Amino acid sequence: NRKFLIEDLAAGDVMFAATGVTDGDYLRGVHFFPGGATTQSVVMRSKTRTIRVINATHYFEHKPSY
């Protein structure tokens, strides 16, 4: 058995991104409104120690259909 350190798991310039699906302690989940939805995401970069929180509004009428 071994105890892993952060350097063992993710060394170098690492980026992490997550978007909330349901409301939680850290991120809000997807919230729908007539014709669209809002989302909240976080992006972190180890090299610059930058943390970005993105609150986005999505309007479904302007999304392409696949």
PDB file of N, CA and C in Angstrom:
ATOM      1  N   ASN A   1       0.830  -1.182   0.000  1.00  0.00           N
ATOM      2  CA  ASN A   1       0.000   0.000   0.000  1.00  0.00           C
ATOM      3  C   ASN A   1       0.871   1.239   0.000  1.00  0.00           C
ATOM      4  N   ARG A   2       0.394   2.267  -0.710  1.00  0.00           N
ATOM      5  CA  ARG A   2       1.158   3.502  -0.838  1.00  0.00           C
ATOM      6  C   ARG A   2       0.226   4.697  -0.735  1.00  0.00           C
ATOM      7  N   LYS A   3       0.692   5.729  -0.100  1.00  0.00           N
ATOM      8  CA  LYS A   3      -0.059   6.980  -0.031  1.00  0.00           C
ATOM      9  C   LYS A   3       0.426   7.871  -1.174  1.00  0.00           C
ATOM     10  N   PHE A   4      -0.487   8.223  -2.082  1.00  0.00           N
ATOM     11  CA  PHE A   4      -0.134   9.041  -3.230  1.00  0.00           C
ATOM     12  C   PHE A   4      -0.181  10.522  -2.869  1.00  0.00           C
ATOM     13  N   LEU A   5       0.786  11.260  -3.397  1.00  0.00           N
ATOM     14  CA  LEU A   5       0.833  12.708  -3.229  1.00  0.00           C
ATOM     15  C   LEU A   5       0.263  13.368  -4.482  1.00  0.00           C
ATOM     16  N   ILE A   6      -0.026  14.651  -4.400  1.00  0.00           N
ATOM     17  CA  ILE A   6      -0.575  15.366  -5.547  1.00  0.00           C
ATOM     18  C   ILE A   6       0.337  15.232  -6.760  1.00  0.00           C
ATOM     19  N   GLU A   7       1.645  15.324  -6.554  1.00  0.00           N
ATOM     20  CA  GLU A   7       2.603  15.229  -7.653  1.00  0.00           C
ATOM     21  C   GLU A   7       2.547  13.868  -8.345  1.00  0.00           C
ATOM     22  N   ASP A   8       2.179  12.820  -7.614  1.00  0.00           N
ATOM     23  CA  ASP A   8       2.061  11.490  -8.203  1.00  0.00           C
ATOM     24  C   ASP A   8       0.827  11.385  -9.093  1.00  0.00           C
ATOM     25  N   LEU A   9      -0.220  12.092  -8.743  1.00  0.00           N
ATOM     26  CA  LEU A   9      -1.488  11.975  -9.454  1.00  0.00           C
ATOM     27  C   LEU A   9      -1.586  12.918 -10.646  1.00  0.00           C
ATOM     28  N   ALA A  10      -1.054  14.119 -10.506  1.00  0.00           N
ATOM     29  CA  ALA A  10      -1.189  15.120 -11.569  1.00  0.00           C
ATOM     30  C   ALA A  10       0.008  16.061 -11.533  1.00  0.00           C
ATOM     31  N   ALA A  11       1.027  15.735 -12.300  1.00  0.00           N
ATOM     32  CA  ALA A  11       2.237  16.562 -12.333  1.00  0.00           C
ATOM     33  C   ALA A  11       2.215  17.470 -13.556  1.00  0.00           C
ATOM     34  N   GLY A  12       2.890  18.598 -13.471  1.00  0.00           N
ATOM     35  CA  GLY A  12       2.994  19.497 -14.616  1.00  0.00           C
ATOM     36  C   GLY A  12       1.844  20.485 -14.690  1.00  0.00           C
ATOM     37  N   ASP A  13       1.606  20.980 -15.910  1.00  0.00           N
ATOM     38  CA  ASP A  13       0.551  21.961 -16.150  1.00  0.00           C
ATOM     39  C   ASP A  13      -0.780  21.227 -16.289  1.00  0.00           C
ATOM     40  N   VAL A  14      -1.569  21.240 -15.242  1.00  0.00           N
ATOM     41  CA  VAL A  14      -2.824  20.489 -15.202  1.00  0.00           C
ATOM     42  C   VAL A  14      -3.993  21.459 -15.254  1.00  0.00           C
ATOM     43  N   MET A  15      -5.027  21.080 -16.031  1.00  0.00           N
ATOM     44  CA  MET A  15      -6.267  21.853 -16.054  1.00  0.00           C
ATOM     45  C   MET A  15      -7.397  20.951 -15.584  1.00  0.00           C
ATOM     46  N   PHE A  16      -8.322  21.544 -14.847  1.00  0.00           N
ATOM     47  CA  PHE A  16      -9.497  20.827 -14.361  1.00  0.00           C
ATOM     48  C   PHE A  16     -10.712  21.667 -14.708  1.00  0.00           C
ATOM     49  N   ALA A  17     -11.754  21.024 -15.225  1.00  0.00           N
ATOM     50  CA  ALA A  17     -12.997  21.734 -15.537  1.00  0.00           C
ATOM     51  C   ALA A  17     -14.175  20.888 -15.085  1.00  0.00           C
ATOM     52  N   ALA A  18     -15.200  21.559 -14.564  1.00  0.00           N
ATOM     53  CA  ALA A  18     -16.414  20.862 -14.131  1.00  0.00           C
ATOM     54  C   ALA A  18     -17.607  21.789 -14.314  1.00  0.00           C
ATOM     55  N   THR A  19     -18.743  21.191 -14.645  1.00  0.00           N
ATOM     56  CA  THR A  19     -20.011  21.916 -14.737  1.00  0.00           C
ATOM     57  C   THR A  19     -21.006  21.229 -13.828  1.00  0.00           C
ATOM     58  N   GLY A  20     -21.721  22.013 -13.035  1.00  0.00           N
ATOM     59  CA  GLY A  20     -22.718  21.451 -12.135  1.00  0.00           C
ATOM     60  C   GLY A  20     -23.894  20.868 -12.906  1.00  0.00           C
ATOM     61  N   VAL A  21     -24.358  19.722 -12.483  1.00  0.00           N
ATOM     62  CA  VAL A  21     -25.545  19.097 -13.067  1.00  0.00           C
ATOM     63  C   VAL A  21     -26.717  19.277 -12.111  1.00  0.00           C
ATOM     64  N   THR A  22     -26.469  19.020 -10.829  1.00  0.00           N
ATOM     65  CA  THR A  22     -27.450  19.293  -9.777  1.00  0.00           C
ATOM     66  C   THR A  22     -26.799  20.253  -8.786  1.00  0.00           C
ATOM     67  N   ASP A  23     -27.599  20.970  -8.023  1.00  0.00           N
ATOM     68  CA  ASP A  23     -27.046  21.913  -7.051  1.00  0.00           C
ATOM     69  C   ASP A  23     -26.196  21.186  -6.019  1.00  0.00           C
ATOM     70  N   GLY A  24     -25.045  21.753  -5.722  1.00  0.00           N
ATOM     71  CA  GLY A  24     -24.152  21.171  -4.727  1.00  0.00           C
ATOM     72  C   GLY A  24     -23.521  22.257  -3.886  1.00  0.00           C
ATOM     73  N   ASP A  25     -22.564  21.863  -3.056  1.00  0.00           N
ATOM     74  CA  ASP A  25     -21.878  22.821  -2.188  1.00  0.00           C
ATOM     75  C   ASP A  25     -20.956  23.752  -2.974  1.00  0.00           C
ATOM     76  N   TYR A  26     -20.458  23.300  -4.122  1.00  0.00           N
ATOM     77  CA  TYR A  26     -19.468  24.088  -4.862  1.00  0.00           C
ATOM     78  C   TYR A  26     -20.032  24.741  -6.120  1.00  0.00           C
ATOM     79  N   LEU A  27     -20.893  24.022  -6.840  1.00  0.00           N
ATOM     80  CA  LEU A  27     -21.449  24.538  -8.089  1.00  0.00           C
ATOM     81  C   LEU A  27     -22.965  24.423  -8.100  1.00  0.00           C
ATOM     82  N   ARG A  28     -23.587  25.379  -8.782  1.00  0.00           N
ATOM     83  CA  ARG A  28     -25.028  25.277  -9.004  1.00  0.00           C
ATOM     84  C   ARG A  28     -25.274  24.303 -10.145  1.00  0.00           C
ATOM     85  N   GLY A  29     -26.401  23.639 -10.094  1.00  0.00           N
ATOM     86  CA  GLY A  29     -26.771  22.735 -11.171  1.00  0.00           C
ATOM     87  C   GLY A  29     -27.418  23.483 -12.319  1.00  0.00           C
ATOM     88  N   VAL A  30     -27.896  22.730 -13.302  1.00  0.00           N
ATOM     89  CA  VAL A  30     -28.604  23.306 -14.444  1.00  0.00           C
ATOM     90  C   VAL A  30     -29.966  23.786 -13.967  1.00  0.00           C
ATOM     91  N   HIS A  31     -30.307  25.020 -14.327  1.00  0.00           N
ATOM     92  CA  HIS A  31     -31.620  25.579 -13.988  1.00  0.00           C
ATOM     93  C   HIS A  31     -32.298  25.989 -15.289  1.00  0.00           C
ATOM     94  N   PHE A  32     -33.475  25.425 -15.522  1.00  0.00           N
ATOM     95  CA  PHE A  32     -34.205  25.691 -16.754  1.00  0.00           C
ATOM     96  C   PHE A  32     -35.158  26.860 -16.577  1.00  0.00           C
ATOM     97  N   PHE A  33     -35.332  27.611 -17.645  1.00  0.00           N
ATOM     98  CA  PHE A  33     -36.343  28.665 -17.711  1.00  0.00           C
ATOM     99  C   PHE A  33     -36.992  28.540 -19.088  1.00  0.00           C
ATOM    100  N   PRO A  34     -38.130  29.153 -19.315  1.00  0.00           N
ATOM    101  CA  PRO A  34     -38.778  29.016 -20.626  1.00  0.00           C
ATOM    102  C   PRO A  34     -37.832  29.428 -21.762  1.00  0.00           C
ATOM    103  N   GLY A  35     -37.490  28.483 -22.612  1.00  0.00           N
ATOM    104  CA  GLY A  35     -36.626  28.756 -23.756  1.00  0.00           C
ATOM    105  C   GLY A  35     -35.140  28.611 -23.517  1.00  0.00           C
ATOM    106  N   GLY A  36     -34.728  28.160 -22.337  1.00  0.00           N
ATOM    107  CA  GLY A  36     -33.293  28.025 -22.117  1.00  0.00           C
ATOM    108  C   GLY A  36     -32.931  27.472 -20.760  1.00  0.00           C
ATOM    109  N   ALA A  37     -31.670  27.676 -20.388  1.00  0.00           N
ATOM    110  CA  ALA A  37     -31.163  27.171 -19.110  1.00  0.00           C
ATOM    111  C   ALA A  37     -29.935  27.973 -18.707  1.00  0.00           C
ATOM    112  N   THR A  38     -29.605  27.920 -17.427  1.00  0.00           N
ATOM    113  CA  THR A  38     -28.365  28.508 -16.928  1.00  0.00           C
ATOM    114  C   THR A  38     -27.493  27.387 -16.370  1.00  0.00           C
ATOM    115  N   THR A  39     -26.179  27.548 -16.516  1.00  0.00           N
ATOM    116  CA  THR A  39     -25.226  26.583 -15.973  1.00  0.00           C
ATOM    117  C   THR A  39     -24.114  27.333 -15.257  1.00  0.00           C
ATOM    118  N   GLN A  40     -23.442  26.619 -14.362  1.00  0.00           N
ATOM    119  CA  GLN A  40     -22.276  27.178 -13.678  1.00  0.00           C
ATOM    120  C   GLN A  40     -21.141  26.175 -13.791  1.00  0.00           C
ATOM    121  N   SER A  41     -19.978  26.674 -14.211  1.00  0.00           N
ATOM    122  CA  SER A  41     -18.799  25.828 -14.396  1.00  0.00           C
ATOM    123  C   SER A  41     -17.606  26.452 -13.693  1.00  0.00           C
ATOM    124  N   VAL A  42     -16.589  25.625 -13.439  1.00  0.00           N
ATOM    125  CA  VAL A  42     -15.327  26.107 -12.882  1.00  0.00           C
ATOM    126  C   VAL A  42     -14.194  25.513 -13.720  1.00  0.00           C
ATOM    127  N   VAL A  43     -13.175  26.336 -13.986  1.00  0.00           N
ATOM    128  CA  VAL A  43     -11.975  25.894 -14.699  1.00  0.00           C
ATOM    129  C   VAL A  43     -10.781  26.318 -13.854  1.00  0.00           C
ATOM    130  N   MET A  44      -9.880  25.368 -13.570  1.00  0.00           N
ATOM    131  CA  MET A  44      -8.697  25.645 -12.754  1.00  0.00           C
ATOM    132  C   MET A  44      -7.447  25.242 -13.534  1.00  0.00           C
ATOM    133  N   ARG A  45      -6.407  26.074 -13.438  1.00  0.00           N
ATOM    134  CA  ARG A  45      -5.127  25.769 -14.077  1.00  0.00           C
ATOM    135  C   ARG A  45      -4.030  25.839 -13.034  1.00  0.00           C
ATOM    136  N   SER A  46      -3.269  24.747 -12.930  1.00  0.00           N
ATOM    137  CA  SER A  46      -2.241  24.671 -11.887  1.00  0.00           C
ATOM    138  C   SER A  46      -1.062  25.602 -12.158  1.00  0.00           C
ATOM    139  N   LYS A  47      -0.672  25.748 -13.420  1.00  0.00           N
ATOM    140  CA  LYS A  47       0.521  26.534 -13.747  1.00  0.00           C
ATOM    141  C   LYS A  47       0.381  27.990 -13.300  1.00  0.00           C
ATOM    142  N   THR A  48      -0.785  28.585 -13.526  1.00  0.00           N
ATOM    143  CA  THR A  48      -1.000  29.994 -13.187  1.00  0.00           C
ATOM    144  C   THR A  48      -1.817  30.169 -11.913  1.00  0.00           C
ATOM    145  N   ARG A  49      -2.266  29.048 -11.353  1.00  0.00           N
ATOM    146  CA  ARG A  49      -3.139  29.065 -10.170  1.00  0.00           C
ATOM    147  C   ARG A  49      -4.383  29.922 -10.403  1.00  0.00           C
ATOM    148  N   THR A  50      -4.871  29.851 -11.634  1.00  0.00           N
ATOM    149  CA  THR A  50      -6.063  30.595 -12.019  1.00  0.00           C
ATOM    150  C   THR A  50      -7.300  29.743 -11.768  1.00  0.00           C
ATOM    151  N   ILE A  51      -8.316  30.361 -11.200  1.00  0.00           N
ATOM    152  CA  ILE A  51      -9.611  29.710 -11.010  1.00  0.00           C
ATOM    153  C   ILE A  51     -10.655  30.605 -11.656  1.00  0.00           C
ATOM    154  N   ARG A  52     -11.378  30.050 -12.619  1.00  0.00           N
ATOM    155  CA  ARG A  52     -12.433  30.803 -13.298  1.00  0.00           C
ATOM    156  C   ARG A  52     -13.776  30.149 -13.011  1.00  0.00           C
ATOM    157  N   VAL A  53     -14.743  30.955 -12.628  1.00  0.00           N
ATOM    158  CA  VAL A  53     -16.115  30.481 -12.458  1.00  0.00           C
ATOM    159  C   VAL A  53     -16.927  31.100 -13.582  1.00  0.00           C
ATOM    160  N   ILE A  54     -17.624  30.261 -14.340  1.00  0.00           N
ATOM    161  CA  ILE A  54     -18.366  30.711 -15.514  1.00  0.00           C
ATOM    162  C   ILE A  54     -19.851  30.487 -15.282  1.00  0.00           C
ATOM    163  N   ASN A  55     -20.605  31.562 -15.304  1.00  0.00           N
ATOM    164  CA  ASN A  55     -22.062  31.491 -15.243  1.00  0.00           C
ATOM    165  C   ASN A  55     -22.562  31.745 -16.655  1.00  0.00           C
ATOM    166  N   ALA A  56     -23.221  30.753 -17.245  1.00  0.00           N
ATOM    167  CA  ALA A  56     -23.635  30.852 -18.642  1.00  0.00           C
ATOM    168  C   ALA A  56     -25.150  30.765 -18.765  1.00  0.00           C
ATOM    169  N   THR A  57     -25.675  31.517 -19.729  1.00  0.00           N
ATOM    170  CA  THR A  57     -27.089  31.449 -20.079  1.00  0.00           C
ATOM    171  C   THR A  57     -27.181  30.878 -21.483  1.00  0.00           C
ATOM    172  N   HIS A  58     -27.975  29.828 -21.650  1.00  0.00           N
ATOM    173  CA  HIS A  58     -28.124  29.126 -22.925  1.00  0.00           C
ATOM    174  C   HIS A  58     -29.546  29.336 -23.430  1.00  0.00           C
ATOM    175  N   TYR A  59     -29.671  29.887 -24.639  1.00  0.00           N
ATOM    176  CA  TYR A  59     -30.982  30.086 -25.256  1.00  0.00           C
ATOM    177  C   TYR A  59     -31.169  29.008 -26.314  1.00  0.00           C
ATOM    178  N   PHE A  60     -32.135  28.122 -26.101  1.00  0.00           N
ATOM    179  CA  PHE A  60     -32.291  26.952 -26.955  1.00  0.00           C
ATOM    180  C   PHE A  60     -32.639  27.307 -28.397  1.00  0.00           C
ATOM    181  N   GLU A  61     -33.316  28.410 -28.637  1.00  0.00           N
ATOM    182  CA  GLU A  61     -33.698  28.755 -30.006  1.00  0.00           C
ATOM    183  C   GLU A  61     -32.487  29.082 -30.869  1.00  0.00           C
ATOM    184  N   HIS A  62     -31.352  29.362 -30.263  1.00  0.00           N
ATOM    185  CA  HIS A  62     -30.139  29.697 -31.009  1.00  0.00           C
ATOM    186  C   HIS A  62     -29.134  28.549 -31.051  1.00  0.00           C
ATOM    187  N   LYS A  63     -29.527  27.377 -30.594  1.00  0.00           N
ATOM    188  CA  LYS A  63     -28.628  26.224 -30.615  1.00  0.00           C
ATOM    189  C   LYS A  63     -28.876  25.414 -31.885  1.00  0.00           C
ATOM    190  N   PRO A  64     -27.824  24.882 -32.506  1.00  0.00           N
ATOM    191  CA  PRO A  64     -28.033  24.060 -33.706  1.00  0.00           C
ATOM    192  C   PRO A  64     -28.703  22.738 -33.351  1.00  0.00           C
ATOM    193  N   SER A  65     -29.470  22.225 -34.288  1.00  0.00           N
ATOM    194  CA  SER A  65     -30.074  20.902 -34.079  1.00  0.00           C
ATOM    195  C   SER A  65     -29.199  19.875 -34.781  1.00  0.00           C
ATOM    196  N   TYR A  66     -29.042  18.719 -34.176  1.00  0.00           N
ATOM    197  CA  TYR A  66     -28.169  17.677 -34.729  1.00  0.00           C
ATOM    198  C   TYR A  66     -28.988  16.505 -35.188  1.00  0.00           C
TER     199      TYR A  66
END
